[in-house]
Short mmCIF file of C-alpha atoms in Angstrom, two decimals:
data_model
loop_
_atom_site.label_atom_id
_atom_site.label_comp_id
_atom_site.label_asym_id
_atom_site.label_seq_id
_atom_site.Cartn_x
_atom_site.Cartn_y
_atom_site.Cartn_z
CA ASP A 1 -6.04 -3.84 -4.41
CA ILE A 2 -7.09 -6.32 -7.35
CA LEU A 3 -5.57 -9.32 -5.49
CA SER A 4 -7.16 -8.47 -2.27
CA GLY A 5 -10.54 -8.16 -3.99
CA ASP A 6 -11.34 -4.53 -3.21
CA MET A 7 -10.70 -3.28 -6.80
CA ALA A 8 -12.46 -4.88 -9.56
CA LEU A 9 -11.27 -4.87 -13.18
CA ALA A 10 -14.81 -4.03 -14.33
CA ARG A 11 -14.16 -3.60 -18.17
CA LYS A 12 -11.26 -4.66 -20.32
CA ALA A 13 -10.74 -2.46 -23.32
CA TYR A 14 -7.15 -3.49 -23.26
CA SER A 15 -4.97 -6.29 -21.73
CA ARG A 16 -3.50 -4.27 -18.82
CA TRP A 17 -4.13 -5.99 -15.54
CA ALA A 18 -6.12 -8.74 -17.18
CA SER A 19 -3.74 -11.55 -16.07
CA MET A 20 -3.78 -10.16 -12.56
CA SER A 21 -7.71 -10.05 -12.46
CA GLU A 22 -7.98 -13.52 -13.95
CA LEU A 23 -5.40 -14.78 -11.43
CA GLN A 24 -3.02 -16.02 -13.83
CA THR A 25 -0.01 -14.12 -13.11
CA THR A 26 0.13 -15.40 -9.54
CA VAL A 27 0.24 -18.90 -10.46
CA ASP A 28 2.53 -18.84 -13.38
CA PHE A 29 6.30 -17.97 -12.37
CA THR A 30 7.12 -17.25 -16.03
CA LEU A 31 5.01 -14.21 -16.30
CA ASP A 32 6.57 -10.91 -16.33
CA HIS A 33 4.72 -9.31 -13.07
CA ASN A 34 6.22 -11.85 -10.86
CA TYR A 35 9.73 -10.61 -11.96
CA ARG A 36 8.78 -6.95 -11.87
CA GLU A 37 7.66 -7.11 -8.14
CA TRP A 38 10.69 -9.29 -7.29
CA ARG A 39 13.08 -6.99 -9.18
CA TYR A 40 11.67 -3.69 -8.04
CA PHE A 41 12.12 -4.59 -4.38
CA TYR A 42 15.59 -6.18 -4.49
CA LYS A 43 16.72 -3.11 -6.51
CA ILE A 44 15.81 -1.03 -3.48
CA ILE A 45 17.55 -3.42 -1.24
CA PHE A 46 20.78 -3.28 -3.55
CA ALA A 47 20.57 0.62 -3.52
CA ALA A 48 19.91 0.75 0.25
CA ASN A 49 22.88 -1.56 0.81
CA ASN A 50 25.12 0.54 -1.34
CA VAL A 51 24.52 3.54 0.96
CA ILE A 52 24.80 1.31 4.07
CA ASP A 53 28.18 -0.09 3.00
CA ALA A 54 29.58 3.52 2.14
CA LEU A 55 28.67 4.35 5.79
CA GLY A 56 30.52 1.38 7.20
CA GLY A 57 28.13 -1.45 6.83
CA THR A 58 24.96 -2.80 8.62
CA ASP A 59 26.45 -3.01 12.15
CA SER A 60 28.25 0.49 11.94
CA GLU A 61 27.16 3.18 14.27
CA PRO A 62 27.26 6.49 12.33
CA GLU A 63 28.24 9.46 14.16
CA SER A 64 27.78 12.68 12.35
CA ALA A 65 24.09 14.07 11.94
CA ASP A 66 24.37 13.66 8.14
CA ALA A 67 25.63 10.29 8.32
CA ARG A 68 22.88 9.16 10.78
CA ALA A 69 20.13 10.59 8.39
CA PHE A 70 21.60 8.78 5.44
CA MET A 71 21.89 5.61 7.36
CA GLY A 72 18.29 6.08 8.74
CA GLN A 73 16.91 6.49 5.26
CA ALA A 74 18.73 3.59 3.84
CA LEU A 75 17.66 1.28 6.50
CA ALA A 76 14.08 2.27 6.31
CA ALA A 77 14.14 1.82 2.45
CA ARG A 78 15.65 -1.83 3.13
CA GLY A 79 13.02 -2.51 5.83
CA TYR A 80 10.18 -1.26 3.47
CA ALA A 81 11.47 -3.61 0.50
CA TYR A 82 11.62 -6.70 2.81
CA LEU A 83 8.12 -5.93 4.28
CA TYR A 84 6.52 -5.94 0.96
CA LEU A 85 8.42 -9.02 -0.33
CA SER A 86 7.55 -10.92 2.87
CA GLN A 87 3.94 -10.32 2.13
CA LEU A 88 3.81 -10.47 -1.71
CA PHE A 89 5.85 -13.76 -2.14
CA VAL A 90 5.01 -15.72 0.82
CA ASN A 91 1.53 -17.64 1.02
CA ASP A 92 1.29 -17.65 4.76
CA PRO A 93 3.17 -14.64 6.33
CA SER A 94 2.38 -15.91 9.70
CA ASP A 95 4.53 -19.13 9.39
CA ARG A 96 7.76 -17.71 10.52
CA ALA A 97 9.68 -21.14 10.40
CA GLN A 98 9.20 -21.37 6.54
CA ASP A 99 12.15 -20.64 4.25
CA ALA A 100 10.97 -17.45 2.47
CA LEU A 101 13.44 -15.08 1.08
CA PRO A 102 17.17 -14.51 0.23
CA ILE A 103 18.48 -11.75 2.70
CA TYR A 104 21.07 -9.38 1.53
CA THR A 105 22.83 -6.97 4.08
CA ASN A 106 25.51 -5.61 1.83
CA ALA A 107 26.04 -4.87 -1.93
CA GLN A 108 28.92 -7.38 -2.42
CA THR A 109 27.34 -10.79 -1.38
CA PRO A 110 26.61 -13.09 -4.42
CA ASN A 111 23.53 -15.32 -4.41
CA VAL A 112 22.27 -16.60 -1.26
CA ALA A 113 19.66 -19.14 -0.22
CA LYS A 114 16.36 -18.40 1.36
CA SER A 115 16.46 -17.33 4.96
CA SER A 116 13.48 -18.19 7.33
CA LEU A 117 10.50 -15.75 7.24
CA GLY A 118 11.30 -15.04 10.93
CA ASP A 119 14.84 -14.05 10.02
CA VAL A 120 13.42 -11.73 7.49
CA TYR A 121 10.93 -10.22 9.92
CA ASP A 122 13.90 -9.77 12.45
CA LEU A 123 16.00 -7.84 10.03
CA MET A 124 13.14 -5.54 8.74
CA ILE A 125 12.06 -4.64 12.08
CA SER A 126 15.52 -3.97 13.18
CA ASP A 127 16.26 -1.90 10.32
CA LEU A 128 13.08 0.16 10.72
CA GLU A 129 13.67 0.59 14.64
CA ARG A 130 17.22 1.83 14.01
CA SER A 131 15.91 4.10 11.25
CA VAL A 132 13.45 5.67 13.59
CA THR A 133 16.34 6.32 15.99
CA TYR A 134 18.80 7.69 13.41
CA LEU A 135 16.16 10.04 11.91
CA ASP A 136 15.31 11.74 15.14
CA GLY A 137 15.84 15.40 14.45
CA PHE A 138 16.27 15.05 10.65
CA SER A 139 14.37 17.64 8.77
CA ARG A 140 13.76 16.57 5.17
CA GLY A 141 13.86 18.86 2.15
CA ASP A 142 10.60 17.37 0.71
CA LYS A 143 8.16 14.75 1.15
CA SER A 144 9.82 12.33 -1.12
CA GLN A 145 12.49 11.75 1.52
CA ILE A 146 11.90 9.40 4.43
CA ASP A 147 11.90 11.11 7.72
CA GLN A 148 11.21 9.68 11.14
CA TRP A 149 7.47 9.99 10.83
CA VAL A 150 7.51 7.91 7.54
CA ALA A 151 9.90 5.38 9.08
CA ARG A 152 7.39 5.02 12.17
CA GLY A 153 4.69 4.45 9.57
CA ILE A 154 6.56 1.72 7.76
CA LEU A 155 7.53 0.21 11.05
CA ALA A 156 3.71 0.13 12.17
CA TYR A 157 3.05 -2.00 8.99
CA ALA A 158 6.12 -4.23 9.75
CA TYR A 159 4.99 -4.86 13.35
CA GLY A 160 1.63 -5.84 12.22
CA ALA A 161 2.97 -8.10 9.45
CA ALA A 162 4.89 -9.95 12.11
CA GLY A 163 1.87 -10.32 14.47
CA ASN A 164 2.88 -7.53 16.91
CA PHE A 165 -0.27 -5.61 17.14
CA ALA A 166 0.67 -3.69 20.34
CA GLY A 167 3.74 -2.53 18.62
CA MET A 168 1.80 -1.51 15.55
CA ALA A 169 -0.79 0.43 17.61
CA SER A 170 2.34 2.27 19.42
CA ALA A 171 4.21 3.10 16.25
CA ALA A 172 1.10 4.42 14.45
CA GLU A 173 -0.17 6.35 17.38
CA ALA A 174 3.24 8.14 17.81
CA VAL A 175 2.76 9.52 14.37
CA VAL A 176 -0.85 10.64 15.07
CA ASN A 177 0.21 12.46 18.28
CA GLY A 178 3.75 13.75 17.22
CA GLY A 179 3.71 14.12 13.61
CA PRO A 180 2.91 17.43 11.67
CA PHE A 181 -0.08 15.96 9.85
CA SER A 182 -3.81 16.36 9.94
CA LEU A 183 -6.45 14.41 8.64
CA MET A 184 -7.77 15.34 5.07
CA THR A 185 -10.87 17.50 5.14
CA PRO A 186 -14.05 16.49 3.34
CA SER A 187 -13.21 18.66 0.48
CA GLN A 188 -9.76 17.03 0.24
CA VAL A 189 -11.35 13.66 0.32
CA VAL A 190 -14.24 13.98 -2.34
CA TYR A 191 -14.82 16.35 -5.20
CA ASN A 192 -16.94 19.20 -4.12
CA GLY A 193 -17.28 21.34 -7.27
CA ASP A 194 -13.80 22.92 -6.87
CA PRO A 195 -11.29 21.24 -9.17
CA ASN A 196 -8.41 22.81 -7.20
CA GLN A 197 -9.39 21.15 -3.99
CA GLY A 198 -8.91 17.42 -3.46
CA GLY A 199 -8.15 14.76 -6.02
CA PHE A 200 -5.18 13.27 -4.27
CA ASN A 201 -3.22 14.97 -6.78
CA ASP A 202 -1.19 17.76 -4.89
CA LEU A 203 1.05 16.75 -1.98
CA GLY A 204 1.36 20.45 -0.78
CA ALA A 205 -2.52 20.82 -0.51
CA MET A 206 -3.03 17.39 1.26
CA THR A 207 -2.69 18.01 5.07
CA GLY A 208 -2.65 14.37 5.65
CA ALA A 209 0.18 13.46 3.14
CA MET A 210 3.23 12.00 4.86
CA TRP A 211 5.21 10.67 1.93
CA GLY A 212 5.02 10.95 -1.79
CA VAL A 213 6.58 12.55 -4.77
CA ASP A 214 5.86 15.85 -6.49
CA LEU A 215 5.72 15.15 -10.20
CA THR A 216 6.61 17.92 -12.59
CA ALA A 217 6.47 18.17 -16.42
CA ASP A 218 10.29 17.92 -16.87
CA GLN A 219 10.03 14.38 -15.46
CA GLY A 220 8.17 13.14 -18.49
CA ILE A 221 5.59 10.89 -16.99
CA GLY A 222 2.83 10.08 -19.28
CA LEU A 223 0.76 7.06 -20.35
CA ILE A 224 2.24 4.47 -17.94
CA SER A 225 1.64 5.67 -14.49
CA PHE A 226 -0.67 5.54 -11.47
CA TRP A 227 -2.75 8.39 -12.88
CA GLY A 228 -3.04 6.64 -16.32
CA GLN A 229 -4.44 3.55 -14.65
CA MET A 230 -6.74 5.25 -12.20
CA ASP A 231 -7.86 8.65 -13.58
CA ILE A 232 -10.34 9.20 -16.35
CA PHE A 233 -9.07 12.75 -16.51
CA SER A 234 -5.71 11.51 -17.72
CA TYR A 235 -5.17 10.26 -21.35
CA SER A 236 -4.51 6.56 -20.77
CA TYR A 237 -6.16 3.32 -19.95
CA GLN A 238 -8.91 4.19 -17.25
CA TRP A 239 -10.14 6.94 -19.64
CA ALA A 240 -9.92 4.64 -22.60
CA GLY A 241 -12.07 1.88 -20.87
CA ASN A 242 -9.75 -0.49 -19.06
CA ILE A 243 -11.54 0.39 -15.84
CA LYS A 244 -10.82 -0.19 -12.35
CA ALA A 245 -13.79 0.24 -9.97
CA MET A 246 -14.68 -0.51 -6.34
CA ASP A 247 -15.88 -3.82 -5.78
CA GLU A 248 -19.75 -3.68 -5.86
CA SER A 249 -20.26 -5.50 -2.55
CA LEU A 250 -17.81 -3.21 -0.76
CA TYR A 251 -19.64 -0.12 -2.10
CA ALA A 252 -22.77 -1.43 -0.77
CA GLN A 253 -21.44 -1.28 2.72
CA ILE A 254 -20.93 2.42 2.57
CA PRO A 255 -23.43 4.24 4.61
CA SER A 256 -25.68 6.83 2.76
CA ASN A 257 -24.30 9.51 5.25
CA ASP A 258 -20.63 8.80 4.33
CA ILE A 259 -19.09 11.44 2.10
CA ARG A 260 -16.88 8.65 0.46
CA ALA A 261 -19.76 7.26 -1.27
CA GLY A 262 -19.37 10.39 -3.48
CA GLN A 263 -15.77 9.48 -4.46
CA PHE A 264 -17.31 6.97 -7.08
CA GLY A 265 -19.79 7.34 -9.78
CA ASN A 266 -20.64 6.03 -13.35
CA TYR A 267 -18.17 6.27 -16.10
CA ILE A 268 -19.07 3.49 -18.63
CA VAL A 269 -19.47 1.37 -15.57
CA ASP A 270 -20.51 1.98 -12.02
CA TYR A 271 -18.22 2.61 -8.96
CA VAL A 272 -15.47 4.49 -10.84
CA PRO A 273 -13.13 6.70 -8.55
CA PHE A 274 -13.37 9.87 -10.46
CA ASN A 275 -14.37 12.00 -7.60
CA LYS A 276 -11.45 10.62 -5.49
CA PHE A 277 -8.48 10.49 -7.93
CA TYR A 278 -8.61 13.19 -10.60
CA HIS A 279 -6.45 15.61 -12.35
CA SER A 280 -7.42 19.07 -11.49
CA GLY A 281 -8.42 19.90 -15.10
CA ARG A 282 -11.20 17.45 -14.95
CA THR A 283 -11.31 17.04 -18.71
CA THR A 284 -11.86 13.54 -19.60
CA GLY A 285 -8.60 12.28 -21.09
CA GLY A 286 -7.11 15.61 -20.62
CA GLN A 287 -3.78 15.09 -18.70
CA ARG A 288 -1.38 13.86 -21.22
CA GLN A 289 1.81 14.74 -19.38
CA VAL A 290 1.32 13.65 -15.76
CA THR A 291 2.12 16.45 -13.22
CA ALA A 292 -0.51 15.17 -10.56
CA ASP A 293 1.56 13.89 -7.74
CA LEU A 294 2.18 10.39 -6.32
CA LEU A 295 0.95 9.53 -2.85
CA TYR A 296 2.63 6.83 -0.87
CA MET A 297 1.42 7.42 2.76
CA ARG A 298 -1.00 9.48 4.81
CA VAL A 299 -1.83 10.05 8.34
CA ALA A 300 -5.42 8.46 8.01
CA GLU A 301 -3.42 5.14 7.70
CA MET A 302 -2.01 5.73 11.11
CA TYR A 303 -5.45 6.35 12.75
CA LEU A 304 -6.63 2.97 11.23
CA LEU A 305 -3.46 0.97 12.19
CA ALA A 306 -3.69 2.21 15.60
CA ALA A 307 -7.31 1.34 15.88
CA GLU A 308 -6.53 -1.98 14.53
CA GLY A 309 -3.67 -2.57 16.68
CA HIS A 310 -5.49 -1.56 19.90
CA ALA A 311 -8.38 -3.72 19.19
CA GLU A 312 -6.22 -6.75 18.39
CA SER A 313 -4.48 -6.10 21.68
CA GLY A 314 -7.72 -5.87 23.64
CA ASN A 315 -7.74 -2.13 24.22
CA ASP A 316 -11.02 -1.39 22.79
CA ALA A 317 -11.50 2.01 24.34
CA GLN A 318 -8.29 3.54 22.48
CA ALA A 319 -9.35 1.68 19.38
CA ARG A 320 -12.71 3.38 19.37
CA THR A 321 -11.06 6.93 20.12
CA MET A 322 -8.81 6.48 17.16
CA LEU A 323 -11.32 5.25 14.84
CA LYS A 324 -13.96 7.84 15.69
CA THR A 325 -11.62 10.61 15.25
CA LEU A 326 -11.27 9.59 11.47
CA VAL A 327 -14.99 8.58 10.94
CA ALA A 328 -16.29 11.83 12.30
CA GLN A 329 -14.52 13.51 9.41
CA ARG A 330 -16.32 11.26 6.78
CA LEU A 331 -19.90 11.39 8.07
CA THR A 332 -22.08 14.18 7.07
CA ASP A 333 -23.59 14.48 10.51
CA SER A 334 -20.23 13.54 12.26
CA ASN A 335 -22.32 11.23 14.53
CA THR A 336 -20.07 8.39 15.54
CA ALA A 337 -22.25 7.10 18.50
CA PHE A 338 -22.63 3.70 16.68
CA ILE A 339 -18.86 2.93 17.34
CA ASP A 340 -19.30 3.44 21.22
CA ALA A 341 -21.35 0.25 21.14
CA LEU A 342 -18.79 -1.80 19.44
CA SER A 343 -16.21 -4.06 21.06
CA GLY A 344 -14.28 -7.40 20.24
CA ALA A 345 -14.95 -8.85 16.95
CA ALA A 346 -17.53 -6.38 15.98
CA LEU A 347 -15.26 -3.45 16.50
CA GLN A 348 -12.43 -5.19 14.67
CA ASP A 349 -14.87 -5.78 11.69
CA GLU A 350 -15.82 -2.00 11.74
CA ILE A 351 -12.05 -1.07 11.55
CA LYS A 352 -11.54 -3.41 8.69
CA LEU A 353 -14.70 -1.84 6.82
CA GLN A 354 -13.49 1.71 7.49
CA SER A 355 -9.87 0.75 6.25
CA ARG A 356 -11.18 -0.77 3.17
CA ILE A 357 -13.27 2.34 2.33
CA GLU A 358 -10.83 5.17 3.40
CA LEU A 359 -7.85 3.65 1.67
CA TRP A 360 -9.35 2.18 -1.47
CA GLY A 361 -7.01 2.42 -4.32
CA GLU A 362 -4.00 3.34 -2.31
CA GLY A 363 -2.28 -0.01 -2.29
CA LYS A 364 -2.80 -1.00 1.46
CA SER A 365 -5.56 -3.55 1.43
CA TYR A 366 -3.29 -6.42 0.38
CA LEU A 367 -1.14 -5.89 3.39
CA ARG A 368 -4.27 -6.02 5.68
CA MET A 369 -5.51 -9.06 3.99
CA LYS A 370 -2.25 -10.79 4.73
CA ARG A 371 -1.76 -9.63 8.43
CA GLN A 372 -5.51 -10.26 9.29
CA ARG A 373 -5.52 -13.58 7.49
CA GLU A 374 -8.88 -12.71 5.68
CA SER A 375 -11.06 -14.48 3.32
CA ILE A 376 -11.91 -12.20 0.48
CA SER A 377 -14.86 -12.25 -1.79
CA ARG A 378 -15.46 -10.73 -5.30
CA GLY A 379 -18.69 -8.79 -5.89
CA ASN A 380 -20.89 -9.08 -9.07
CA ASN A 381 -19.16 -6.30 -11.09
CA TRP A 382 -16.12 -8.42 -11.61
CA LEU A 383 -15.49 -9.70 -15.12
CA ASP A 384 -13.59 -12.63 -13.61
CA PHE A 385 -14.71 -15.10 -11.10
CA PRO A 386 -17.73 -12.87 -9.75
CA GLY A 387 -19.08 -14.27 -6.51
CA THR A 388 -15.99 -16.28 -5.66
CA SER A 389 -14.03 -16.28 -2.44
CA TYR A 390 -10.51 -17.00 -1.66
CA GLN A 391 -8.37 -17.47 1.68
CA TYR A 392 -5.43 -14.99 2.31
CA ASN A 393 -3.08 -17.98 1.77
CA ASP A 394 -4.43 -19.20 -1.62
CA GLU A 395 -1.69 -19.59 -4.22
CA LYS A 396 -3.75 -17.33 -6.50
CA LEU A 397 -3.34 -14.39 -4.28
CA THR A 398 0.42 -14.42 -3.87
CA PHE A 399 3.18 -14.00 -6.30
CA GLU A 400 5.71 -16.69 -7.46
CA ILE A 401 9.44 -16.42 -7.30
CA PRO A 402 10.21 -15.50 -10.91
CA GLU A 403 11.72 -17.75 -13.34
CA ALA A 404 14.71 -15.47 -13.65
CA GLU A 405 15.62 -16.00 -9.82
CA LEU A 406 15.14 -19.74 -10.11
CA ARG A 407 17.34 -19.90 -13.33
CA ASP A 408 20.13 -17.63 -12.19
CA ASN A 409 20.46 -18.35 -8.28
CA PRO A 410 21.54 -21.93 -7.99
CA LEU A 411 20.75 -21.80 -4.23
CA ILE A 412 17.02 -21.31 -4.78
CA ASN A 413 15.19 -24.14 -6.64
CA ASP A 414 11.84 -24.25 -5.01
CA GLN A 415 8.84 -21.94 -4.67
CA ASN A 416 7.46 -20.78 -1.49
#
C-alpha cells in the first residue's frame, strides 16, 4: 500500500518502512526487502511443490477425496505465489513476451532461467483453475485453509493480472453468489463505541472474512507483526510513532456520509486507522502479545473485483449492481442513486475509488495499480516526495531481483 500511494509513512520515529517510502528499496537489489519478498513466495512454491510431488507430480490426477483436497490447496498456493511474484517483480505486467521469473513445478529441479511472463500467467491460471475443481466439495477445518471459495478469489485476481477481466468478474461473482459469506456490517467496519465489535481482529466475528489465521497467545506473536505495524493499541511501531496513515488526497475523496471516513482519526498525525484496525482492548500500546487475528481475504473484495471486471468488459449494468450492493452498506443514508448515472470511464473511476477506500491497508491496492496500469500520486501528508506522481511501471514501484538470486543462480544475470 505504500508503493501504490494509498498509505503514507506520515511520521518516522523508527526506520521501519523508511526505505520503502523513500523508494530506495525498489531500486537497490542489495537491500533486504527485495530478498524477503522473493524468498517468501519461492518458499511457498517449494512447499507446494513438495506436496504436489508426493501426490504424483503436477500432471497427475488425484483420485481420492483427500488427495484431491491436498492437491487443490497446493496448486492454489503455488498459483497465489506466482501471482504476487509476477506483479511485485515485473515493471510492466502487461508485457507477456518478456522474460520474467524462473518457473519451478517440482521440488527437485535445480536453478532455472527466467520464463516468459506469459508462461508464468499460464501456469498460475492453470494451477488455480485446477484447484477450484479439486476443492469442489472440500470442507475446511478453519479459515486458515484454502477452500474452493478462496481459490476462486485468488483466481479472480490472477485473471485480472493477466488482463482477462471477464474471467475476473465471473470468478469473483461466483464467490458472491455461492459462497457462505456476507458483507461486513457498519459496526464491523468502523468502531461504534463497542470494542467487542469490529476492528478486523476476529475472524469468527467477521461475517465477510474468507481467509485468515486465528492467532492465539501460544503462537508468541509480538512486536513484529501486522498489528504492530498498523495498530496504535498494540505495543509496537504504530503506537510508538512510526505512523502509517491514509494518503491525505485519498481521504479527501471520502464523502461526508460515508461511514468509512470514521475509520481514521488523529493520533500524532491525521488519518490514522485506529477505528478500522484495533485490538479490542483499545488501550494505546496495550496489546503486547498479539492475539488479534490476521485477515487475508474478505468477500467485499469479490464485489469490487466483479464490478471492476464487468465494467472493463462493457457490462456496466452488472458492474453497477455489484458496486451498489457494497456501497449501500457504507453510506449513512444507503442512497446509491448516484451510481445509476455512471457508465464507461466514470463508472470505472468510481469502482477504483471505492476499492481504494474499502480495502485500505489490506494489501490489495498494489495489485489494482498494476492490473489497471495506473498513475499514482502522493498527497501532502507524505514525508517523502509529497505531491509527486509515478506511473505503474516506474522502476521505483517494483522490486528488484535480489542480489542473492543473481549471485547463486548462474542462469539469471539481468534484472527485469
